[in-house]
Amino acid sequence: WMRVILASNRGTLMELGVSPIVTSGMVLQLLAGSKIVDVNRESREDRVLYMALQKIAGILTTFGFACSYVVSGMYGDVSSIGLGNAMLIVAQLTCSGLMVMMLDEMLSKGWGLGSAIGLFISGHICETVAWQALSPVTINTGRGVEFEGAILGFFHALYARSNKLYAIGEALFR
């Protein structure tokens, strides 16, 4: 459920999702709220500097998250995947995180509808619902091979089972 909230998707370029943006924003708000970072919200210059600090913190957080994912072994032990591949994975995750930051910036500047973070989260929820409905991937269950997608599973059960009423019940209550 945490991946849905952070709009991330394991094994893809959206692995980090919006978590670097959210983390860096929360840390900077905490620092500004506790007066460790002095920001005068009335001053245009201070607001511009604060936004630049948010972007730099987001870039550093994205790079740090990418490094921690690779070093922690999420894609395999670094010694087994090789240093070159590990660096490539870090570069890919960092670049995709920068793209997410740019999209967030565009959406929050008014080049879209609604909140940027909310849009990413709702997009991820829509992707998950569509995948769970239409996934062509087959899984081996105790009853045999079934489609992961509910709609495909429904039609496959109707086609494959001789008892159609049982097939409908099996597809709806799996």
C-alpha atoms as an extended CHARMM CRD file, in Angstrom:
* protein
*
       174  EXT
         1         1  TRP       CA              0.0000000000        0.0000000000        0.0000000000  PROA      1               0.0000000000
         2         2  MET       CA              2.9640000000        2.3060000000        0.5020000000  PROA      2               0.0000000000
         3         3  ARG       CA              3.8740000000        2.0320000000       -3.1890000000  PROA      3               0.0000000000
         4         4  VAL       CA              0.4270000000        3.3650000000       -4.0980000000  PROA      4               0.0000000000
         5         5  ILE       CA              0.8140000000        6.3620000000       -1.8100000000  PROA      5               0.0000000000
         6         6  LEU       CA              4.3140000000        7.1330000000       -3.1180000000  PROA      6               0.0000000000
         7         7  ALA       CA              3.3430000000        6.4190000000       -6.7480000000  PROA      7               0.0000000000
         8         8  SER       CA              6.1760000000        3.9430000000       -7.2100000000  PROA      8               0.0000000000
         9         9  ASN       CA              6.3310000000        0.7390000000       -9.1820000000  PROA      9               0.0000000000
        10        10  ARG       CA              8.8750000000       -1.9640000000       -8.3930000000  PROA      10              0.0000000000
        11        11  GLY       CA             11.2750000000       -2.9280000000      -11.1260000000  PROA      11              0.0000000000
        12        12  THR       CA             10.5080000000        0.0630000000      -13.3410000000  PROA      12              0.0000000000
        13        13  LEU       CA             11.9450000000        3.5250000000      -13.7630000000  PROA      13              0.0000000000
        14        14  MET       CA              9.1970000000        4.7260000000      -11.4090000000  PROA      14              0.0000000000
        15        15  GLU       CA             10.7860000000        2.7040000000       -8.5970000000  PROA      15              0.0000000000
        16        16  LEU       CA             11.4230000000        5.8290000000       -6.5360000000  PROA      16              0.0000000000
        17        17  GLY       CA              8.0780000000        7.4230000000       -7.3930000000  PROA      17              0.0000000000
        18        18  VAL       CA              7.4480000000       10.7430000000       -5.6870000000  PROA      18              0.0000000000
        19        19  SER       CA              9.1990000000        9.7500000000       -2.4570000000  PROA      19              0.0000000000
        20        20  PRO       CA             12.3040000000       11.9460000000       -3.0720000000  PROA      20              0.0000000000
        21        21  ILE       CA             10.0710000000       14.9740000000       -3.7030000000  PROA      21              0.0000000000
        22        22  VAL       CA              7.9480000000       14.2930000000       -0.6340000000  PROA      22              0.0000000000
        23        23  THR       CA             10.9590000000       13.5560000000        1.5980000000  PROA      23              0.0000000000
        24        24  SER       CA             12.9830000000       16.6060000000        0.5880000000  PROA      24              0.0000000000
        25        25  GLY       CA              9.9110000000       18.8390000000        0.8710000000  PROA      25              0.0000000000
        26        26  MET       CA              9.0830000000       17.5620000000        4.3540000000  PROA      26              0.0000000000
        27        27  VAL       CA             12.6750000000       17.9400000000        5.5780000000  PROA      27              0.0000000000
        28        28  LEU       CA             12.9080000000       21.5070000000        4.2850000000  PROA      28              0.0000000000
        29        29  GLN       CA              9.5290000000       22.4240000000        5.7750000000  PROA      29              0.0000000000
        30        30  LEU       CA             10.6980000000       20.9950000000        9.0870000000  PROA      30              0.0000000000
        31        31  LEU       CA             13.9180000000       23.0140000000        8.8930000000  PROA      31              0.0000000000
        32        32  ALA       CA             12.0520000000       26.1890000000        7.9280000000  PROA      32              0.0000000000
        33        33  GLY       CA              9.3990000000       25.6470000000       10.5970000000  PROA      33              0.0000000000
        34        34  SER       CA             11.9860000000       25.1940000000       13.3410000000  PROA      34              0.0000000000
        35        35  LYS       CA             13.8480000000       28.3130000000       12.1000000000  PROA      35              0.0000000000
        36        36  ILE       CA             17.0270000000       26.3380000000       11.3110000000  PROA      36              0.0000000000
        37        37  VAL       CA             16.6190000000       27.6400000000        7.7670000000  PROA      37              0.0000000000
        38        38  ASP       CA             15.4610000000       31.2520000000        7.9610000000  PROA      38              0.0000000000
        39        39  VAL       CA             12.9400000000       31.9830000000        5.1990000000  PROA      39              0.0000000000
        40        40  ASN       CA             10.9650000000       35.2010000000        4.9040000000  PROA      40              0.0000000000
        41        41  ARG       CA              7.8960000000       34.1630000000        2.9060000000  PROA      41              0.0000000000
        42        42  GLU       CA              7.1150000000       37.8240000000        2.1710000000  PROA      42              0.0000000000
        43        43  SER       CA             10.4110000000       38.3800000000        0.3470000000  PROA      43              0.0000000000
        44        44  ARG       CA             10.4610000000       37.3230000000       -3.3100000000  PROA      44              0.0000000000
        45        45  GLU       CA             14.2090000000       36.7080000000       -3.1550000000  PROA      45              0.0000000000
        46        46  ASP       CA             13.8600000000       34.3840000000       -0.1530000000  PROA      46              0.0000000000
        47        47  ARG       CA             11.0610000000       32.4420000000       -1.8660000000  PROA      47              0.0000000000
        48        48  VAL       CA             13.1890000000       31.9920000000       -5.0000000000  PROA      48              0.0000000000
        49        49  LEU       CA             16.1560000000       30.8270000000       -2.9030000000  PROA      49              0.0000000000
        50        50  TYR       CA             13.9380000000       28.4500000000       -0.9430000000  PROA      50              0.0000000000
        51        51  MET       CA             12.5380000000       26.9330000000       -4.1590000000  PROA      51              0.0000000000
        52        52  ALA       CA             16.0940000000       26.5120000000       -5.4930000000  PROA      52              0.0000000000
        53        53  LEU       CA             17.0670000000       24.8220000000       -2.2240000000  PROA      53              0.0000000000
        54        54  GLN       CA             14.0640000000       22.4980000000       -2.5880000000  PROA      54              0.0000000000
        55        55  LYS       CA             15.1850000000       21.5080000000       -6.0810000000  PROA      55              0.0000000000
        56        56  ILE       CA             18.7770000000       20.8850000000       -4.9940000000  PROA      56              0.0000000000
        57        57  ALA       CA             17.5760000000       18.8850000000       -1.9940000000  PROA      57              0.0000000000
        58        58  GLY       CA             15.2630000000       16.8950000000       -4.2910000000  PROA      58              0.0000000000
        59        59  ILE       CA             18.1360000000       16.0730000000       -6.6540000000  PROA      59              0.0000000000
        60        60  LEU       CA             20.4080000000       15.0150000000       -3.7970000000  PROA      60              0.0000000000
        61        61  THR       CA             17.6180000000       12.9720000000       -2.2040000000  PROA      61              0.0000000000
        62        62  THR       CA             16.8760000000       11.2560000000       -5.5180000000  PROA      62              0.0000000000
        63        63  PHE       CA             20.5470000000       10.3560000000       -5.9790000000  PROA      63              0.0000000000
        64        64  GLY       CA             20.7670000000        9.1620000000       -2.3600000000  PROA      64              0.0000000000
        65        65  PHE       CA             17.6440000000        7.0010000000       -2.6980000000  PROA      65              0.0000000000
        66        66  ALA       CA             18.9250000000        5.5040000000       -5.9680000000  PROA      66              0.0000000000
        67        67  CYS       CA             22.2820000000        4.6760000000       -4.3780000000  PROA      67              0.0000000000
        68        68  SER       CA             20.6360000000        3.1520000000       -1.3200000000  PROA      68              0.0000000000
        69        69  TYR       CA             18.3300000000        0.9900000000       -3.4490000000  PROA      69              0.0000000000
        70        70  VAL       CA             21.2700000000       -0.4060000000       -5.4170000000  PROA      70              0.0000000000
        71        71  VAL       CA             23.6470000000       -0.8240000000       -2.4410000000  PROA      71              0.0000000000
        72        72  SER       CA             20.9460000000       -2.5000000000       -0.3370000000  PROA      72              0.0000000000
        73        73  GLY       CA             20.7310000000       -5.2650000000       -2.9350000000  PROA      73              0.0000000000
        74        74  MET       CA             17.3140000000       -4.5670000000       -4.3540000000  PROA      74              0.0000000000
        75        75  TYR       CA             18.5680000000       -5.4140000000       -7.8390000000  PROA      75              0.0000000000
        76        76  GLY       CA             21.0000000000       -8.0810000000       -6.7190000000  PROA      76              0.0000000000
        77        77  ASP       CA             24.3070000000       -7.9870000000       -4.9150000000  PROA      77              0.0000000000
        78        78  VAL       CA             26.5890000000       -5.3020000000       -6.3510000000  PROA      78              0.0000000000
        79        79  SER       CA             29.3920000000       -7.8420000000       -6.7170000000  PROA      79              0.0000000000
        80        80  SER       CA             27.1580000000      -10.1140000000       -8.8080000000  PROA      80              0.0000000000
        81        81  ILE       CA             25.6460000000       -7.4120000000      -11.0600000000  PROA      81              0.0000000000
        82        82  GLY       CA             28.9340000000       -5.5710000000      -11.4450000000  PROA      82              0.0000000000
        83        83  LEU       CA             29.9520000000       -2.0200000000      -10.6590000000  PROA      83              0.0000000000
        84        84  GLY       CA             29.1660000000       -0.8080000000      -14.1830000000  PROA      84              0.0000000000
        85        85  ASN       CA             25.6080000000       -2.1390000000      -14.0700000000  PROA      85              0.0000000000
        86        86  ALA       CA             25.1310000000       -0.7660000000      -10.5540000000  PROA      86              0.0000000000
        87        87  MET       CA             26.2300000000        2.6800000000      -11.7240000000  PROA      87              0.0000000000
        88        88  LEU       CA             23.9070000000        2.4030000000      -14.7270000000  PROA      88              0.0000000000
        89        89  ILE       CA             20.9620000000        1.5410000000      -12.4850000000  PROA      89              0.0000000000
        90        90  VAL       CA             21.7570000000        4.4990000000      -10.2020000000  PROA      90              0.0000000000
        91        91  ALA       CA             21.9510000000        6.7750000000      -13.2550000000  PROA      91              0.0000000000
        92        92  GLN       CA             18.6310000000        5.4820000000      -14.6090000000  PROA      92              0.0000000000
        93        93  LEU       CA             16.8320000000        5.8830000000      -11.2870000000  PROA      93              0.0000000000
        94        94  THR       CA             18.3220000000        9.3540000000      -10.8000000000  PROA      94              0.0000000000
        95        95  CYS       CA             17.3320000000       10.4880000000      -14.3060000000  PROA      95              0.0000000000
        96        96  SER       CA             13.8060000000        9.1690000000      -13.9270000000  PROA      96              0.0000000000
        97        97  GLY       CA             13.5650000000       10.8850000000      -10.5470000000  PROA      97              0.0000000000
        98        98  LEU       CA             14.6660000000       14.1370000000      -12.1720000000  PROA      98              0.0000000000
        99        99  MET       CA             11.9660000000       13.6900000000      -14.8250000000  PROA      99              0.0000000000
       100       100  VAL       CA              9.3780000000       13.1990000000      -12.0910000000  PROA      100             0.0000000000
       101       101  MET       CA             10.6490000000       16.3770000000      -10.4180000000  PROA      101             0.0000000000
       102       102  MET       CA             10.3450000000       18.2870000000      -13.7080000000  PROA      102             0.0000000000
       103       103  LEU       CA              6.8100000000       16.9760000000      -14.2500000000  PROA      103             0.0000000000
       104       104  ASP       CA              5.9290000000       17.9630000000      -10.6990000000  PROA      104             0.0000000000
       105       105  GLU       CA              7.3270000000       21.4260000000      -11.3180000000  PROA      105             0.0000000000
       106       106  MET       CA              5.3460000000       21.8270000000      -14.5380000000  PROA      106             0.0000000000
       107       107  LEU       CA              2.1120000000       20.6420000000      -12.9630000000  PROA      107             0.0000000000
       108       108  SER       CA              2.4990000000       22.8440000000       -9.8940000000  PROA      108             0.0000000000
       109       109  LYS       CA              3.2090000000       25.8800000000      -12.1400000000  PROA      109             0.0000000000
       110       110  GLY       CA             -0.2110000000       25.4680000000      -13.7090000000  PROA      110             0.0000000000
       111       111  TRP       CA              0.5070000000       23.3070000000      -16.7700000000  PROA      111             0.0000000000
       112       112  GLY       CA             -2.0060000000       20.6910000000      -15.6780000000  PROA      112             0.0000000000
       113       113  LEU       CA             -5.0320000000       20.0250000000      -13.5430000000  PROA      113             0.0000000000
       114       114  GLY       CA             -4.8900000000       19.8030000000       -9.7740000000  PROA      114             0.0000000000
       115       115  SER       CA             -2.0450000000       18.9360000000       -7.4710000000  PROA      115             0.0000000000
       116       116  ALA       CA              1.0310000000       17.3470000000       -9.0140000000  PROA      116             0.0000000000
       117       117  ILE       CA              1.6050000000       14.7750000000       -6.2680000000  PROA      117             0.0000000000
       118       118  GLY       CA             -2.0810000000       13.8520000000       -6.2480000000  PROA      118             0.0000000000
       119       119  LEU       CA             -1.9740000000       13.3920000000       -9.9910000000  PROA      119             0.0000000000
       120       120  PHE       CA              0.9660000000       10.9890000000       -9.7690000000  PROA      120             0.0000000000
       121       121  ILE       CA             -0.7440000000        9.0020000000       -7.0200000000  PROA      121             0.0000000000
       122       122  SER       CA             -4.0560000000        8.8150000000       -8.8780000000  PROA      122             0.0000000000
       123       123  GLY       CA             -2.1980000000        7.8450000000      -12.0580000000  PROA      123             0.0000000000
       124       124  HSD       CA             -0.5210000000        4.9960000000      -10.2150000000  PROA      124             0.0000000000
       125       125  ILE       CA             -3.8490000000        3.8410000000       -8.7890000000  PROA      125             0.0000000000
       126       126  CYS       CA             -5.3630000000        3.8470000000      -12.2940000000  PROA      126             0.0000000000
       127       127  GLU       CA             -2.3950000000        1.8730000000      -13.6080000000  PROA      127             0.0000000000
       128       128  THR       CA             -2.8010000000       -0.7000000000      -10.8430000000  PROA      128             0.0000000000
       129       129  VAL       CA             -6.5420000000       -1.0720000000      -11.4410000000  PROA      129             0.0000000000
       130       130  ALA       CA             -6.0200000000       -1.4760000000      -15.2000000000  PROA      130             0.0000000000
       131       131  TRP       CA             -3.2560000000       -4.0310000000      -14.6740000000  PROA      131             0.0000000000
       132       132  GLN       CA             -5.2920000000       -6.0340000000      -12.1660000000  PROA      132             0.0000000000
       133       133  ALA       CA             -8.1840000000       -6.0810000000      -14.6430000000  PROA      133             0.0000000000
       134       134  LEU       CA             -6.3650000000       -6.7900000000      -17.9020000000  PROA      134             0.0000000000
       135       135  SER       CA             -3.0750000000       -8.4780000000      -17.0000000000  PROA      135             0.0000000000
       136       136  PRO       CA             -2.1900000000      -11.2540000000      -19.4720000000  PROA      136             0.0000000000
       137       137  VAL       CA              0.2900000000      -12.8080000000      -17.0330000000  PROA      137             0.0000000000
       138       138  THR       CA             -0.6240000000      -16.3270000000      -15.9620000000  PROA      138             0.0000000000
       139       139  ILE       CA             -0.1560000000      -17.6220000000      -12.4390000000  PROA      139             0.0000000000
       140       140  ASN       CA             -0.2560000000      -21.1840000000      -11.1920000000  PROA      140             0.0000000000
       141       141  THR       CA             -2.8310000000      -21.5440000000       -8.4360000000  PROA      141             0.0000000000
       142       142  GLY       CA             -4.0660000000      -24.6310000000       -6.6600000000  PROA      142             0.0000000000
       143       143  ARG       CA             -6.7960000000      -24.9860000000       -9.2780000000  PROA      143             0.0000000000
       144       144  GLY       CA             -4.4220000000      -24.7120000000      -12.2460000000  PROA      144             0.0000000000
       145       145  VAL       CA             -3.1570000000      -21.8860000000      -14.4100000000  PROA      145             0.0000000000
       146       146  GLU       CA             -5.1840000000      -18.6550000000      -14.2730000000  PROA      146             0.0000000000
       147       147  PHE       CA             -4.8030000000      -15.1650000000      -15.6640000000  PROA      147             0.0000000000
       148       148  GLU       CA             -3.7870000000      -12.4910000000      -13.1640000000  PROA      148             0.0000000000
       149       149  GLY       CA             -6.1700000000       -9.9950000000      -14.7790000000  PROA      149             0.0000000000
       150       150  ALA       CA             -9.7280000000      -10.3360000000      -13.5250000000  PROA      150             0.0000000000
       151       151  ILE       CA            -11.4390000000       -9.6720000000      -16.8540000000  PROA      151             0.0000000000
       152       152  LEU       CA             -9.2110000000      -12.0490000000      -18.7970000000  PROA      152             0.0000000000
       153       153  GLY       CA             -9.5790000000      -14.5830000000      -15.9840000000  PROA      153             0.0000000000
       154       154  PHE       CA            -13.3540000000      -14.3000000000      -16.2250000000  PROA      154             0.0000000000
       155       155  PHE       CA            -13.4580000000      -14.9810000000      -19.9640000000  PROA      155             0.0000000000
       156       156  HSD       CA            -10.8200000000      -17.6960000000      -19.7050000000  PROA      156             0.0000000000
       157       157  ALA       CA            -12.8480000000      -19.4580000000      -17.0090000000  PROA      157             0.0000000000
       158       158  LEU       CA            -15.9950000000      -19.2440000000      -19.1750000000  PROA      158             0.0000000000
       159       159  TYR       CA            -14.1190000000      -20.7200000000      -22.1240000000  PROA      159             0.0000000000
       160       160  ALA       CA            -12.1570000000      -23.4100000000      -20.2710000000  PROA      160             0.0000000000
       161       161  ARG       CA            -14.7780000000      -24.7730000000      -17.8370000000  PROA      161             0.0000000000
       162       162  SER       CA            -17.6450000000      -26.9660000000      -18.9270000000  PROA      162             0.0000000000
       163       163  ASN       CA            -19.8700000000      -25.8380000000      -16.0260000000  PROA      163             0.0000000000
       164       164  LYS       CA            -20.4460000000      -22.1610000000      -16.9340000000  PROA      164             0.0000000000
       165       165  LEU       CA            -22.2190000000      -21.2640000000      -13.6850000000  PROA      165             0.0000000000
       166       166  TYR       CA            -19.3100000000      -22.6630000000      -11.6740000000  PROA      166             0.0000000000
       167       167  ALA       CA            -16.8880000000      -20.7560000000      -13.9370000000  PROA      167             0.0000000000
       168       168  ILE       CA            -18.6850000000      -17.4650000000      -13.2530000000  PROA      168             0.0000000000
       169       169  GLY       CA            -18.6130000000      -18.0940000000       -9.5190000000  PROA      169             0.0000000000
       170       170  GLU       CA            -14.9420000000      -19.0730000000       -9.6760000000  PROA      170             0.0000000000
       171       171  ALA       CA            -14.0450000000      -15.9320000000      -11.6510000000  PROA      171             0.0000000000
       172       172  LEU       CA            -15.9860000000      -13.5850000000       -9.3600000000  PROA      172             0.0000000000
       173       173  PHE       CA            -14.8560000000      -15.0540000000       -6.0440000000  PROA      173             0.0000000000
       174       174  ARG       CA            -11.2160000000      -15.8840000000       -6.6480000000  PROA      174             0.0000000000
